[in-house]
Short mmCIF file of C-alpha atoms and ligand atoms in Angstrom, two decimals:
data_model
loop_
_atom_site.label_atom_id
_atom_site.label_comp_id
_atom_site.label_asym_id
_atom_site.label_seq_id
_atom_site.Cartn_x
_atom_site.Cartn_y
_atom_site.Cartn_z
CA UNK J 1 26.56 32.07 -41.26
CA UNK J 2 27.81 29.39 -38.96
CA UNK J 3 25.37 30.35 -36.25
CA UNK J 4 22.44 30.20 -38.66
CA UNK J 5 23.34 26.79 -39.88
CA UNK J 6 23.70 25.48 -36.34
CA UNK J 7 20.26 26.93 -35.50
CA UNK J 8 18.79 25.11 -38.50
CA UNK J 9 20.51 21.93 -37.34
CA UNK J 10 19.01 22.34 -33.88
CA UNK J 11 15.52 22.91 -35.26
CA UNK J 12 15.66 20.08 -37.76
CA UNK J 13 14.03 16.93 -36.36
CA UNK J 14 16.33 14.02 -35.72
CA UNK J 15 15.08 11.47 -38.18
CA UNK J 16 17.62 8.85 -37.27
CA UNK J 17 16.33 6.18 -34.89
CA UNK J 18 19.85 4.91 -34.34
CA UNK J 19 21.31 5.50 -30.92
CA UNK J 20 24.71 4.73 -29.40
CA UNK J 21 26.12 1.25 -28.82
CA UNK J 22 25.53 -0.29 -25.41
CA UNK J 23 27.39 -3.30 -24.11
CA UNK J 24 25.72 -5.97 -21.97
CA UNK J 25 27.86 -8.42 -20.01
CA UNK J 26 26.00 -11.73 -19.64
CA UNK J 27 23.67 -13.45 -22.09
CA UNK J 28 21.33 -14.77 -19.39
CA UNK J 29 17.58 -14.09 -19.07
CA UNK J 30 17.87 -10.47 -18.08
CA UNK J 31 20.74 -9.58 -20.42
CA UNK J 32 18.82 -11.00 -23.41
CA UNK J 33 15.50 -9.35 -22.45
CA UNK J 34 17.15 -5.97 -21.94
CA UNK J 35 19.19 -6.36 -25.14
CA UNK J 36 16.05 -7.14 -27.10
CA UNK J 37 14.23 -4.08 -25.72
CA UNK J 38 17.25 -1.85 -26.42
CA UNK J 39 17.51 -3.00 -30.05
CA UNK J 40 13.79 -2.26 -30.47
CA UNK J 41 14.47 1.23 -29.09
CA UNK J 42 17.21 1.90 -31.64
CA UNK J 43 20.39 1.03 -29.71
CA UNK J 44 23.17 -1.13 -31.09
CA UNK J 45 23.80 -3.92 -28.62
CA UNK J 46 26.96 -5.88 -28.15
CA UNK J 47 27.06 -8.73 -25.64
CA UNK J 48 30.17 -9.59 -23.64
CA UNK J 49 30.09 -13.30 -22.86
CA UNK J 50 32.27 -16.21 -21.76
CA UNK J 51 31.22 -17.93 -24.97
CA UNK J 52 31.14 -15.99 -28.23
CA UNK J 53 28.88 -18.54 -29.92
CA UNK J 54 25.49 -16.99 -30.66
CA UNK J 55 22.32 -18.92 -30.04
CA UNK J 56 18.75 -18.54 -31.31
CA UNK J 57 17.82 -17.02 -27.93
CA UNK J 58 20.13 -14.03 -28.42
CA UNK J 59 18.55 -11.09 -30.31
CA UNK J 60 19.63 -11.55 -33.92
CA UNK J 61 20.83 -7.95 -34.44
CA UNK J 62 23.21 -8.16 -31.49
CA UNK J 63 26.88 -9.09 -31.61
CA UNK J 64 28.37 -11.54 -29.12
CA UNK J 65 32.03 -10.94 -28.30
CA UNK J 66 34.45 -11.65 -25.50
CA UNK J 67 34.17 -9.34 -22.46
CA UNK J 68 37.30 -7.42 -23.47
CA UNK J 69 36.25 -6.89 -27.09
CA UNK J 70 32.67 -5.96 -26.21
CA UNK J 71 33.75 -3.47 -23.51
CA UNK J 72 35.90 -1.61 -26.02
CA UNK J 73 32.86 -0.93 -28.24
CA UNK J 74 30.72 1.03 -25.77
CA UNK J 75 30.90 3.72 -23.11
CA UNK J 76 28.09 2.09 -21.11
CA UNK J 77 28.30 -1.50 -19.92
CA UNK J 78 25.35 -3.20 -18.28
CA UNK J 79 26.43 -5.97 -15.92
CA UNK J 80 23.68 -8.62 -16.24
CA UNK J 81 25.53 -11.11 -14.05
CA UNK J 82 25.06 -12.25 -10.45
CA UNK J 83 27.19 -10.47 -7.82
CA UNK J 84 29.07 -13.65 -6.83
CA UNK J 85 30.72 -13.73 -10.30
CA UNK J 86 31.82 -10.06 -10.30
CA UNK J 87 35.47 -10.89 -9.51
CA UNK J 88 36.08 -11.71 -13.21
CA UNK J 89 35.87 -7.91 -13.75
CA UNK J 90 39.04 -7.13 -11.74
CA UNK J 91 41.45 -8.17 -14.53
CA UNK J 92 39.39 -6.01 -16.94
CA UNK J 93 39.93 -2.86 -14.81
CA UNK J 94 42.13 -1.18 -17.42
CA UNK J 95 39.57 -1.60 -20.24
CA UNK J 96 36.75 -0.54 -17.93
CA UNK J 97 38.58 2.67 -16.92
CA UNK J 98 36.17 5.66 -17.20
CA UNK J 99 33.29 3.49 -18.47
CA UNK J 100 29.78 3.65 -17.01
CA UNK J 101 29.01 0.30 -15.35
CA UNK J 102 25.32 -0.31 -14.72
CA UNK J 103 24.64 -2.67 -11.84
CA UNK J 104 21.23 -4.32 -12.21
CA UNK J 105 21.69 -7.13 -9.71
CA UNK J 106 19.44 -8.28 -6.91
CA UNK J 107 20.09 -10.52 -3.91
CA UNK J 108 18.19 -13.42 -2.41
CA UNK J 109 17.85 -11.85 1.04
CA UNK J 110 17.39 -8.34 2.41
CA UNK J 111 20.79 -6.82 3.47
CA UNK J 112 22.53 -10.05 2.39
CA UNK J 113 25.94 -8.38 2.20
CA UNK J 114 27.44 -5.59 4.34
CA UNK J 115 27.64 -3.32 1.28
CA UNK J 116 25.31 -3.07 -1.71
CA UNK J 117 26.20 -4.95 -4.91
CA UNK J 118 26.71 -1.62 -6.68
CA UNK J 119 29.16 -0.41 -4.01
CA UNK J 120 30.96 -3.76 -4.22
CA UNK J 121 31.23 -3.31 -7.99
CA UNK J 122 32.63 0.21 -7.46
CA UNK J 123 35.26 -1.23 -5.07
CA UNK J 124 36.26 -3.91 -7.61
CA UNK J 125 36.59 -1.42 -10.48
CA UNK J 126 37.33 1.95 -8.81
CA UNK J 127 38.22 3.64 -12.12
CA UNK J 128 34.70 3.07 -13.52
CA UNK J 129 31.56 5.11 -12.85
CA UNK J 130 28.99 2.79 -11.29
CA UNK J 131 25.26 3.44 -11.59
CA UNK J 132 22.51 1.27 -10.05
CA UNK J 133 19.40 0.82 -12.21
CA UNK J 134 16.88 -1.65 -13.68
CA UNK J 135 16.90 -4.09 -10.74
CA UNK J 136 13.18 -3.55 -10.02
CA UNK J 137 12.20 -4.49 -13.60
CA UNK J 138 11.84 -8.18 -14.39
CA UNK J 139 13.13 -9.94 -17.49
CA UNK J 140 9.62 -11.27 -18.07
CA UNK J 141 8.03 -7.79 -17.97
CA UNK J 142 10.69 -6.46 -20.37
CA UNK J 143 10.08 -9.28 -22.79
CA UNK J 144 6.28 -9.40 -22.63
CA UNK J 145 5.90 -5.62 -22.61
CA UNK J 146 3.66 -5.75 -19.50
CA UNK J 147 5.46 -2.93 -17.76
CA UNK J 148 2.42 -0.98 -16.63
CA UNK J 149 2.80 -1.77 -12.97
CA UNK J 150 6.59 -1.37 -12.91
CA UNK J 151 7.27 1.56 -15.20
CA UNK J 152 9.43 3.30 -12.60
CA UNK J 153 13.14 2.55 -12.61
CA UNK J 154 15.13 3.64 -9.56
CA UNK J 155 18.52 5.04 -10.52
CA UNK J 156 21.38 6.06 -8.23
CA UNK J 157 25.08 6.80 -8.63
CA UNK J 158 27.85 9.18 -7.56
CA UNK J 159 28.66 10.52 -11.06
CA UNK J 160 25.93 12.90 -12.29
CA UNK J 161 26.89 12.60 -15.96
CA UNK J 162 26.93 8.79 -15.85
CA UNK J 163 23.59 8.76 -14.04
CA UNK J 164 22.15 11.09 -16.69
CA UNK J 165 23.33 8.76 -19.49
CA UNK J 166 21.61 5.80 -17.84
CA UNK J 167 18.42 7.80 -17.22
CA UNK J 168 18.36 8.70 -20.94
CA UNK J 169 18.43 4.98 -21.78
CA UNK J 170 15.64 4.31 -19.28
CA UNK J 171 13.49 7.00 -20.94
CA UNK J 172 14.31 5.71 -24.42
CA UNK J 173 12.97 2.28 -23.37
CA UNK J 174 9.64 3.91 -22.46
CA UNK J 175 10.25 3.70 -18.71
CA UNK J 176 10.36 6.41 -16.05
CA UNK J 177 13.65 6.98 -14.22
CA UNK J 178 13.48 8.02 -10.58
CA UNK J 179 16.71 9.58 -9.30
CA UNK J 180 17.35 8.16 -5.82
CA UNK J 181 20.62 10.07 -5.27
CA UNK J 182 24.13 8.76 -4.63
CA UNK J 183 25.33 5.14 -4.63
CA UNK J 184 24.55 5.05 -0.89
CA UNK J 185 20.91 4.53 -1.91
CA UNK J 186 21.80 1.30 -3.75
CA UNK J 187 21.23 -0.95 -0.70
CA UNK J 188 17.69 0.37 -0.30
CA UNK J 189 17.01 -0.06 -4.04
CA UNK J 190 18.35 -3.64 -3.89
CA UNK J 191 16.14 -4.44 -0.89
CA UNK J 192 13.06 -3.03 -2.58
CA UNK J 193 12.16 -6.07 -4.80
CA UNK J 194 12.65 -8.41 -1.82
CA UNK J 195 10.05 -6.76 0.36
CA UNK J 196 6.81 -8.67 0.78
CA UNK J 197 3.86 -6.26 0.57
CA UNK J 198 5.60 -3.78 2.92
CA UNK J 199 2.62 -1.41 3.12
CA UNK J 200 0.16 -4.27 3.72
CA UNK J 201 2.01 -5.87 6.63
CA UNK J 202 0.64 -3.64 9.40
CA UNK J 203 -3.01 -3.61 8.15
CA UNK J 204 -3.04 -7.38 7.66
CA UNK J 205 -1.38 -8.21 10.99
CA UNK J 206 -3.66 -5.78 12.79
CA UNK J 207 -6.73 -7.27 11.10
CA UNK J 208 -5.65 -10.80 11.99
CA UNK J 209 -5.15 -9.76 15.63
CA UNK J 210 -8.56 -8.04 15.79
CA UNK J 211 -10.33 -10.93 14.02
CA UNK J 212 -8.87 -13.41 16.53
CA UNK J 213 -9.81 -11.23 19.49
CA UNK J 214 -13.39 -10.60 18.33
CA UNK J 215 -13.88 -14.23 17.31
CA UNK J 216 -13.14 -15.49 20.81
CA UNK J 217 -15.03 -12.58 22.36
CA UNK J 218 -18.18 -13.41 20.34
CA UNK J 219 -17.70 -17.15 20.92
CA UNK J 220 -17.74 -16.61 24.69
CA UNK J 221 -20.76 -14.28 24.61
CA UNK J 222 -22.90 -15.88 21.89
CA UNK J 223 -22.07 -19.62 22.05
CA UNK J 224 -20.51 -20.53 25.40
CA UNK J 225 -22.70 -18.28 27.60
CA UNK J 226 -26.10 -19.62 26.28
CA UNK J 227 -24.73 -23.16 26.52
CA UNK J 228 -23.68 -22.72 30.15
CA UNK J 229 -26.84 -20.92 31.33
CA UNK J 230 -29.58 -22.22 29.02
CA UNK J 231 -28.08 -25.47 27.67
CA UNK J 232 -28.71 -24.17 24.14
CA UNK J 233 -26.37 -25.22 21.34
CA UNK J 234 -25.68 -22.19 19.17
CA UNK J 235 -22.35 -23.51 17.85
CA UNK J 236 -23.62 -23.03 14.26
CA UNK J 237 -23.25 -19.26 14.93
CA UNK J 238 -19.57 -19.83 14.03
CA UNK J 239 -20.52 -20.13 10.34
CA UNK J 240 -22.44 -16.89 9.71
CA UNK J 241 -23.53 -15.01 12.82
CA UNK J 242 -20.07 -14.55 14.32
CA UNK J 243 -18.35 -13.63 11.01
CA UNK J 244 -21.19 -11.18 10.36
CA UNK J 245 -20.48 -9.64 13.75
CA UNK J 246 -16.71 -9.48 13.22
CA UNK J 247 -16.80 -8.00 9.68
CA UNK J 248 -18.66 -4.76 10.47
CA UNK J 249 -16.63 -4.31 13.67
CA UNK J 250 -13.39 -4.63 11.70
CA UNK J 251 -14.67 -2.39 8.88
CA UNK J 252 -15.62 0.40 11.26
CA UNK J 253 -12.55 0.12 13.48
CA UNK J 254 -10.11 0.03 10.55
CA UNK J 255 -11.89 2.96 8.86
CA UNK J 256 -11.48 4.94 12.08
CA UNK J 257 -7.80 3.95 12.17
CA UNK J 258 -7.41 5.49 8.68
CA UNK J 259 -8.38 8.88 10.13
CA UNK J 260 -6.87 8.56 13.62
CA UNK J 261 -3.22 9.27 12.57
CA UNK J 262 -4.40 12.49 10.84
CA UNK J 263 -5.95 13.84 14.04
CA UNK J 264 -2.92 12.71 16.09
CA UNK J 265 -0.64 14.52 13.62
CA UNK J 266 -2.77 17.67 13.99
CA UNK J 267 -2.49 17.51 17.80
CA UNK J 268 1.29 17.03 17.57
CA UNK J 269 1.65 19.97 15.16
CA UNK J 270 -0.49 22.20 17.39
CA UNK J 271 1.55 21.23 20.45
CA UNK J 272 4.89 21.80 18.72
CA UNK J 273 3.75 24.93 16.88
CA UNK J 274 5.53 23.85 13.69
CA UNK J 275 5.20 21.40 10.83
CA UNK J 276 8.94 21.25 10.29
CA UNK J 277 9.69 18.64 12.96
CA UNK J 278 9.40 14.99 11.99
CA UNK J 279 6.60 12.91 13.41
CA UNK J 280 7.57 9.86 15.47
CA UNK J 281 8.48 6.88 13.25
CA UNK J 282 5.40 4.85 14.25
CA UNK J 283 3.11 7.70 13.19
CA UNK J 284 4.96 8.14 9.88
CA UNK J 285 4.60 4.42 9.14
CA UNK J 286 0.95 4.43 10.18
CA UNK J 287 0.20 7.38 7.87
CA UNK J 288 1.93 5.65 4.95
CA UNK J 289 -0.34 2.61 5.13
CA UNK J 290 -3.68 4.45 5.49
CA UNK J 291 -4.75 3.51 1.97
CA UNK J 292 -4.14 -0.19 2.67
CA UNK J 293 -5.98 0.06 6.01
CA UNK J 294 -8.92 1.62 4.15
CA UNK J 295 -8.94 -1.11 1.50
CA UNK J 296 -8.87 -3.88 4.13
CA UNK J 297 -11.75 -2.08 5.90
CA UNK J 298 -13.66 -2.00 2.60
CA UNK J 299 -13.10 -5.74 2.15
CA UNK J 300 -14.64 -6.40 5.60
CA UNK J 301 -17.55 -4.04 4.83
CA UNK J 302 -18.22 -5.93 1.56
CA UNK J 303 -18.20 -9.26 3.42
CA UNK J 304 -20.66 -7.81 5.94
CA UNK J 305 -22.98 -6.88 3.05
CA UNK J 306 -22.79 -10.42 1.63
CA UNK J 307 -23.38 -12.09 5.01
CA UNK J 308 -26.34 -9.77 5.61
CA UNK J 309 -27.91 -10.61 2.24
CA UNK J 310 -28.15 -14.32 3.13
CA UNK J 311 -29.89 -13.72 6.47
CA UNK J 312 -33.46 -14.36 5.13
CA UNK J 313 -32.51 -17.79 3.74
CA UNK J 314 -30.85 -19.03 6.93
CA UNK J 315 -32.56 -22.02 8.50
CA UNK J 316 -32.29 -20.56 12.03
CA UNK J 317 -33.89 -17.27 10.95
CA UNK J 318 -36.72 -19.03 9.08
CA UNK J 319 -37.34 -21.26 12.12
CA UNK J 320 -37.45 -18.25 14.46
CA UNK J 321 -39.98 -16.40 12.27
CA UNK J 322 -42.25 -19.42 11.82
CA UNK J 323 -42.17 -20.38 15.51
CA UNK J 324 -43.06 -16.81 16.50
CA UNK J 325 -45.97 -16.82 14.01
CA UNK J 326 -47.18 -20.22 15.26
CA UNK J 327 -47.02 -19.08 18.87
CA UNK J 328 -49.10 -16.00 17.99
CA UNK J 329 -51.67 -18.23 16.28
CA UNK J 330 -51.78 -20.66 19.19
CA UNK J 331 -52.19 -17.86 21.71
CA UNK J 332 -54.66 -16.08 19.43
CA UNK J 333 -52.56 -12.93 19.72
CA UNK J 334 -51.46 -10.43 17.08
CA UNK J 335 -48.35 -8.40 17.69
CA UNK J 336 -49.14 -4.76 16.78
CA UNK J 337 -46.72 -2.92 14.49
CA UNK J 338 -44.16 -1.04 16.55
CA UNK J 339 -43.54 2.12 14.51
CA UNK J 340 -40.53 3.13 16.62
CA UNK J 341 -38.84 -0.20 15.95
CA UNK J 342 -39.73 0.04 12.25
CA UNK J 343 -38.17 3.51 12.12
CA UNK J 344 -35.03 2.33 13.92
CA UNK J 345 -34.67 -0.71 11.69
CA UNK J 346 -35.18 1.22 8.43
CA UNK J 347 -32.90 4.04 9.57
CA UNK J 348 -30.00 1.78 10.47
CA UNK J 349 -30.35 -0.11 7.19
CA UNK J 350 -30.48 3.12 5.21
CA UNK J 351 -27.43 4.53 7.04
CA UNK J 352 -25.59 1.28 6.33
CA UNK J 353 -26.45 1.39 2.62
CA UNK J 354 -25.33 5.03 2.28
CA UNK J 355 -22.20 4.39 4.32
CA UNK J 356 -21.28 1.38 2.18
CA UNK J 357 -21.91 3.34 -1.02
CA UNK J 358 -19.48 6.08 0.07
CA UNK J 359 -17.04 3.42 1.30
CA UNK J 360 -16.96 1.91 -2.22
CA UNK J 361 -16.54 5.39 -3.72
CA UNK J 362 -13.53 5.97 -1.45
CA UNK J 363 -12.04 2.63 -2.53
CA UNK J 364 -12.51 3.44 -6.21
CA UNK J 365 -10.87 6.88 -5.91
CA UNK J 366 -7.85 5.33 -4.22
CA UNK J 367 -7.10 3.29 -7.38
CA UNK J 368 -4.10 4.86 -9.19
CA UNK J 369 -5.95 4.97 -12.53
CA UNK J 370 -8.71 7.07 -10.91
CA UNK J 371 -6.61 9.17 -8.51
CA UNK J 372 -4.29 10.14 -11.39
CA UNK J 373 -7.27 11.68 -13.15
CA UNK J 374 -8.43 13.97 -10.34
CA UNK J 375 -6.54 17.00 -9.12
CA UNK J 376 -5.14 17.30 -5.60
CA UNK J 377 -8.14 19.31 -4.32
CA UNK J 378 -10.64 16.79 -5.70
CA UNK J 379 -8.66 13.89 -4.26
CA UNK J 380 -8.52 15.57 -0.83
CA UNK J 381 -12.24 16.34 -0.99
CA UNK J 382 -13.10 12.70 -1.63
CA UNK J 383 -10.58 11.15 0.76
CA UNK J 384 -11.04 13.65 3.60
CA UNK J 385 -14.55 15.15 3.45
CA UNK J 386 -16.33 12.12 1.99
CA UNK J 387 -14.14 9.88 4.12
CA UNK J 388 -15.31 11.56 7.31
CA UNK J 389 -18.90 11.45 6.05
CA UNK J 390 -18.49 7.69 5.52
CA UNK J 391 -17.16 7.33 9.05
CA UNK J 392 -20.08 9.36 10.43
CA UNK J 393 -22.67 7.29 8.50
CA UNK J 394 -21.13 3.95 9.48
CA UNK J 395 -20.85 5.02 13.14
CA UNK J 396 -24.47 6.20 13.07
CA UNK J 397 -25.46 2.85 11.46
CA UNK J 398 -23.92 1.03 14.44
CA UNK J 399 -25.35 3.44 17.03
CA UNK J 400 -28.89 3.13 15.63
CA UNK J 401 -28.47 -0.66 15.41
CA UNK J 402 -27.67 -0.62 19.13
CA UNK J 403 -30.73 1.58 19.76
CA UNK J 404 -31.88 1.31 23.35
CA UNK J 405 -29.95 -1.91 23.93
CA UNK J 406 -26.86 0.00 25.10
CA UNK J 407 -28.14 0.42 28.63
CA UNK J 408 -30.11 -2.80 28.82
CA UNK J 409 -28.56 -5.24 31.37
CA UNK J 410 -29.41 -8.19 29.07
CA UNK J 411 -26.82 -6.83 26.58
CA UNK J 412 -24.09 -7.72 29.07
CA UNK J 413 -23.05 -11.34 29.47
CA UNK J 414 -20.46 -12.07 32.10
CA UNK J 415 -20.07 -8.28 32.24
CA UNK J 416 -19.02 -8.32 28.57
CA UNK J 417 -20.86 -5.77 26.41
CA UNK J 418 -22.05 -6.69 22.94
CA UNK J 419 -19.06 -6.75 20.55
CA UNK J 420 -20.45 -4.00 18.30
CA UNK J 421 -20.26 -1.60 21.26
CA UNK J 422 -16.47 -2.04 21.29
CA UNK J 423 -16.35 -1.16 17.60
CA UNK J 424 -17.65 2.32 18.45
CA UNK J 425 -14.64 3.23 20.62
CA UNK J 426 -12.16 4.18 17.84
CA UNK J 427 -14.65 6.01 15.54
CA UNK J 428 -16.14 7.99 18.44
CA UNK J 429 -12.66 9.10 19.57
CA UNK J 430 -11.75 10.17 16.01
CA UNK J 431 -15.02 12.03 15.43
CA UNK J 432 -14.98 13.82 18.80
CA UNK J 433 -11.34 14.95 18.40
CA UNK J 434 -11.98 16.01 14.79
CA UNK J 435 -15.02 17.97 15.94
CA UNK J 436 -12.92 19.76 18.57
CA UNK J 437 -10.21 20.53 15.97
CA UNK J 438 -12.79 22.27 13.77
CA UNK J 439 -13.26 25.04 16.38
CA UNK J 440 -11.70 28.27 15.02
CA UNK J 441 -9.41 28.67 18.07
CA UNK J 442 -7.66 25.42 17.00
CA UNK J 443 -8.39 25.29 13.27
CA UNK J 444 -6.89 28.75 12.57
CA UNK J 445 -3.45 28.13 14.16
CA UNK J 446 -3.39 24.63 12.63
CA UNK J 447 -4.01 26.02 9.14
CA UNK J 448 -1.26 28.62 9.70
CA UNK J 449 1.17 25.93 10.89
CA UNK J 450 0.39 23.83 7.81
CA UNK J 451 1.11 26.87 5.63
CA UNK J 452 4.61 27.12 7.13
CA UNK J 453 4.04 29.48 10.08
CA UNK J 454 6.10 28.64 13.19
CA UNK J 455 5.46 29.54 16.80
CA UNK J 456 8.54 31.26 18.27
CA UNK J 457 10.15 29.15 21.00
CA UNK J 458 9.66 30.64 24.49
CA UNK J 459 12.97 31.36 26.23
CA UNK J 460 13.05 31.63 29.97
CA UNK J 461 15.46 34.16 31.42
P1 NAP G 501 21.09 -15.78 -15.53
O1 NAP G 501 20.01 -16.12 -16.48
O2 NAP G 501 21.61 -16.83 -14.62
O3 NAP G 501 22.30 -15.16 -16.35
C1 NAP G 501 23.48 -14.74 -15.75
C2 NAP G 501 24.56 -14.66 -16.78
O4 NAP G 501 25.76 -14.34 -16.11
C3 NAP G 501 24.84 -15.98 -17.50
O5 NAP G 501 24.00 -16.18 -18.57
C4 NAP G 501 26.28 -15.84 -17.89
O6 NAP G 501 26.37 -15.19 -19.16
C5 NAP G 501 26.85 -14.90 -16.85
N1 NAP G 501 27.73 -15.66 -15.93
C6 NAP G 501 27.38 -16.72 -15.18
N2 NAP G 501 28.45 -17.14 -14.45
C7 NAP G 501 29.46 -16.31 -14.77
C8 NAP G 501 30.83 -16.25 -14.35
N3 NAP G 501 31.36 -17.09 -13.46
N4 NAP G 501 31.60 -15.26 -14.87
C9 NAP G 501 31.10 -14.40 -15.76
N5 NAP G 501 29.83 -14.44 -16.23
C10 NAP G 501 29.02 -15.37 -15.70
O7 NAP G 501 20.62 -14.58 -14.60
P2 NAP G 501 19.64 -13.39 -14.96
O8 NAP G 501 18.27 -13.74 -14.55
O9 NAP G 501 19.87 -12.91 -16.33
O10 NAP G 501 20.12 -12.27 -13.92
C11 NAP G 501 21.31 -11.56 -14.16
C12 NAP G 501 21.38 -10.42 -13.18
O11 NAP G 501 20.22 -9.59 -13.35
C13 NAP G 501 21.34 -10.89 -11.72
O12 NAP G 501 22.23 -10.10 -10.95
C14 NAP G 501 19.92 -10.62 -11.29
O13 NAP G 501 19.84 -10.34 -9.92
C15 NAP G 501 19.57 -9.40 -12.12
N6 NAP G 501 18.13 -9.25 -12.35
C16 NAP G 501 17.44 -10.24 -12.96
C17 NAP G 501 16.08 -10.08 -13.19
C18 NAP G 501 15.28 -11.14 -13.88
O14 NAP G 501 14.05 -10.97 -14.03
N7 NAP G 501 15.88 -12.23 -14.31
C19 NAP G 501 15.42 -8.90 -12.79
C20 NAP G 501 16.18 -7.90 -12.21
C21 NAP G 501 17.53 -8.07 -12.00
P3 NAP G 501 27.41 -15.74 -20.29
O15 NAP G 501 27.18 -17.20 -20.39
O16 NAP G 501 27.02 -14.97 -21.51
O17 NAP G 501 28.79 -15.41 -19.83
#
């Protein structure tokens, strides 16, 4: 009888929206925003404050009590107060005994203190169970409901039960908890909101370095050289010609650098005969920012398209065409159509258009809203197979653009080759190595290694 009734109880839906009482210490921006969201989600909220006077800013369904009174009303206490004020908690140690204290604090600088704020809180109140959570969510996002970009909440703590209770609250607020392990992870979680585009640092610094190098390279070849030898002033090349030289070089080089770590990783795995040994740190970091490298490459490719579109309306180009026509008229000469040149020109333009189209497709599939809607095989197909096809098309676009100028001595000024020739170095290396890795004698062992097979170490006697 009893069992039946308990089964019915378990099956019956829980119609009550009311959840347990949660205490929040601090009626500042974050405390109020979190309190408001919790009340909306069905929790009873009691604030612990230095002043028990309520104000219009405090959610109207919440109680405001002294810290001691508020702490007695809940098993979970969220500390929405800056770390430097935590010492007021020491005299409350007895009331806080066995309670779950949620540390949500952030610092102003990375690794500002020797220990994390959560570990400091655990030292101040050793009898409480400290959990780190919510620090990556902003008060503004909580209040405005614009949590799309920051739905994940990192949670860590030493007490599994306490961590579970906090993760239940996170879920009830419509957010996604991500268990980061013990309280040792708190420092990393606290540093997280202070990082400035961590994944973009390397691609942006690398791009800046390459842009600077190729700018001065092109300036020497295309502006200074003609000025020195022919007394011609081509300084206006700085506005369009040089940027339109740098952008495709950067796009192609960075695209190749998206695929280079993959082939390096394959070589390392083949050499080691296992996938269970970590890659060097630099390679790990490089692999993690491939998406950002690809997006920066796409930005340069798009700029190249824009710069190319304005070529016909440039004064210099119009002058060159008209002066050539006038000289043909004056000399009573007609230049016959060179079909080879026409083929080369149309082919390189067509390869560029196709390459850019696939480049854009790659960029679109890397957007979370799109990549979340394709399965792993589809994503790999686009990013790997289509990615390599993009690299092949863009490399071919550059090679055909070069045409027969590669070996022509006039392409070298002060022994410096045309800048686009340098842009072929990285993609050619990647494509040649990838081609070699496709051979069955290398592809087969590599596939086995990636499926978990390990080559036995050779012992010498
Ligand atoms: P805040 O607006 O300055 O509020 C802090 C609250 O702490 C005050 O309203 C006050 O509440 C209490 N307080 C101040 N001095 C105190 C003292 N000496 N002793 C005891 N209580 C004291 O700050 P906040 O923006 O809400 O941030 C609070 C915590 O949340 C910080 O650790 C911050 O790093 C973290 N955080 C904030 C955000 C955000 O978007 N704001 C995001 C993530 C994490 P009473 O007057 O009620 O006592």
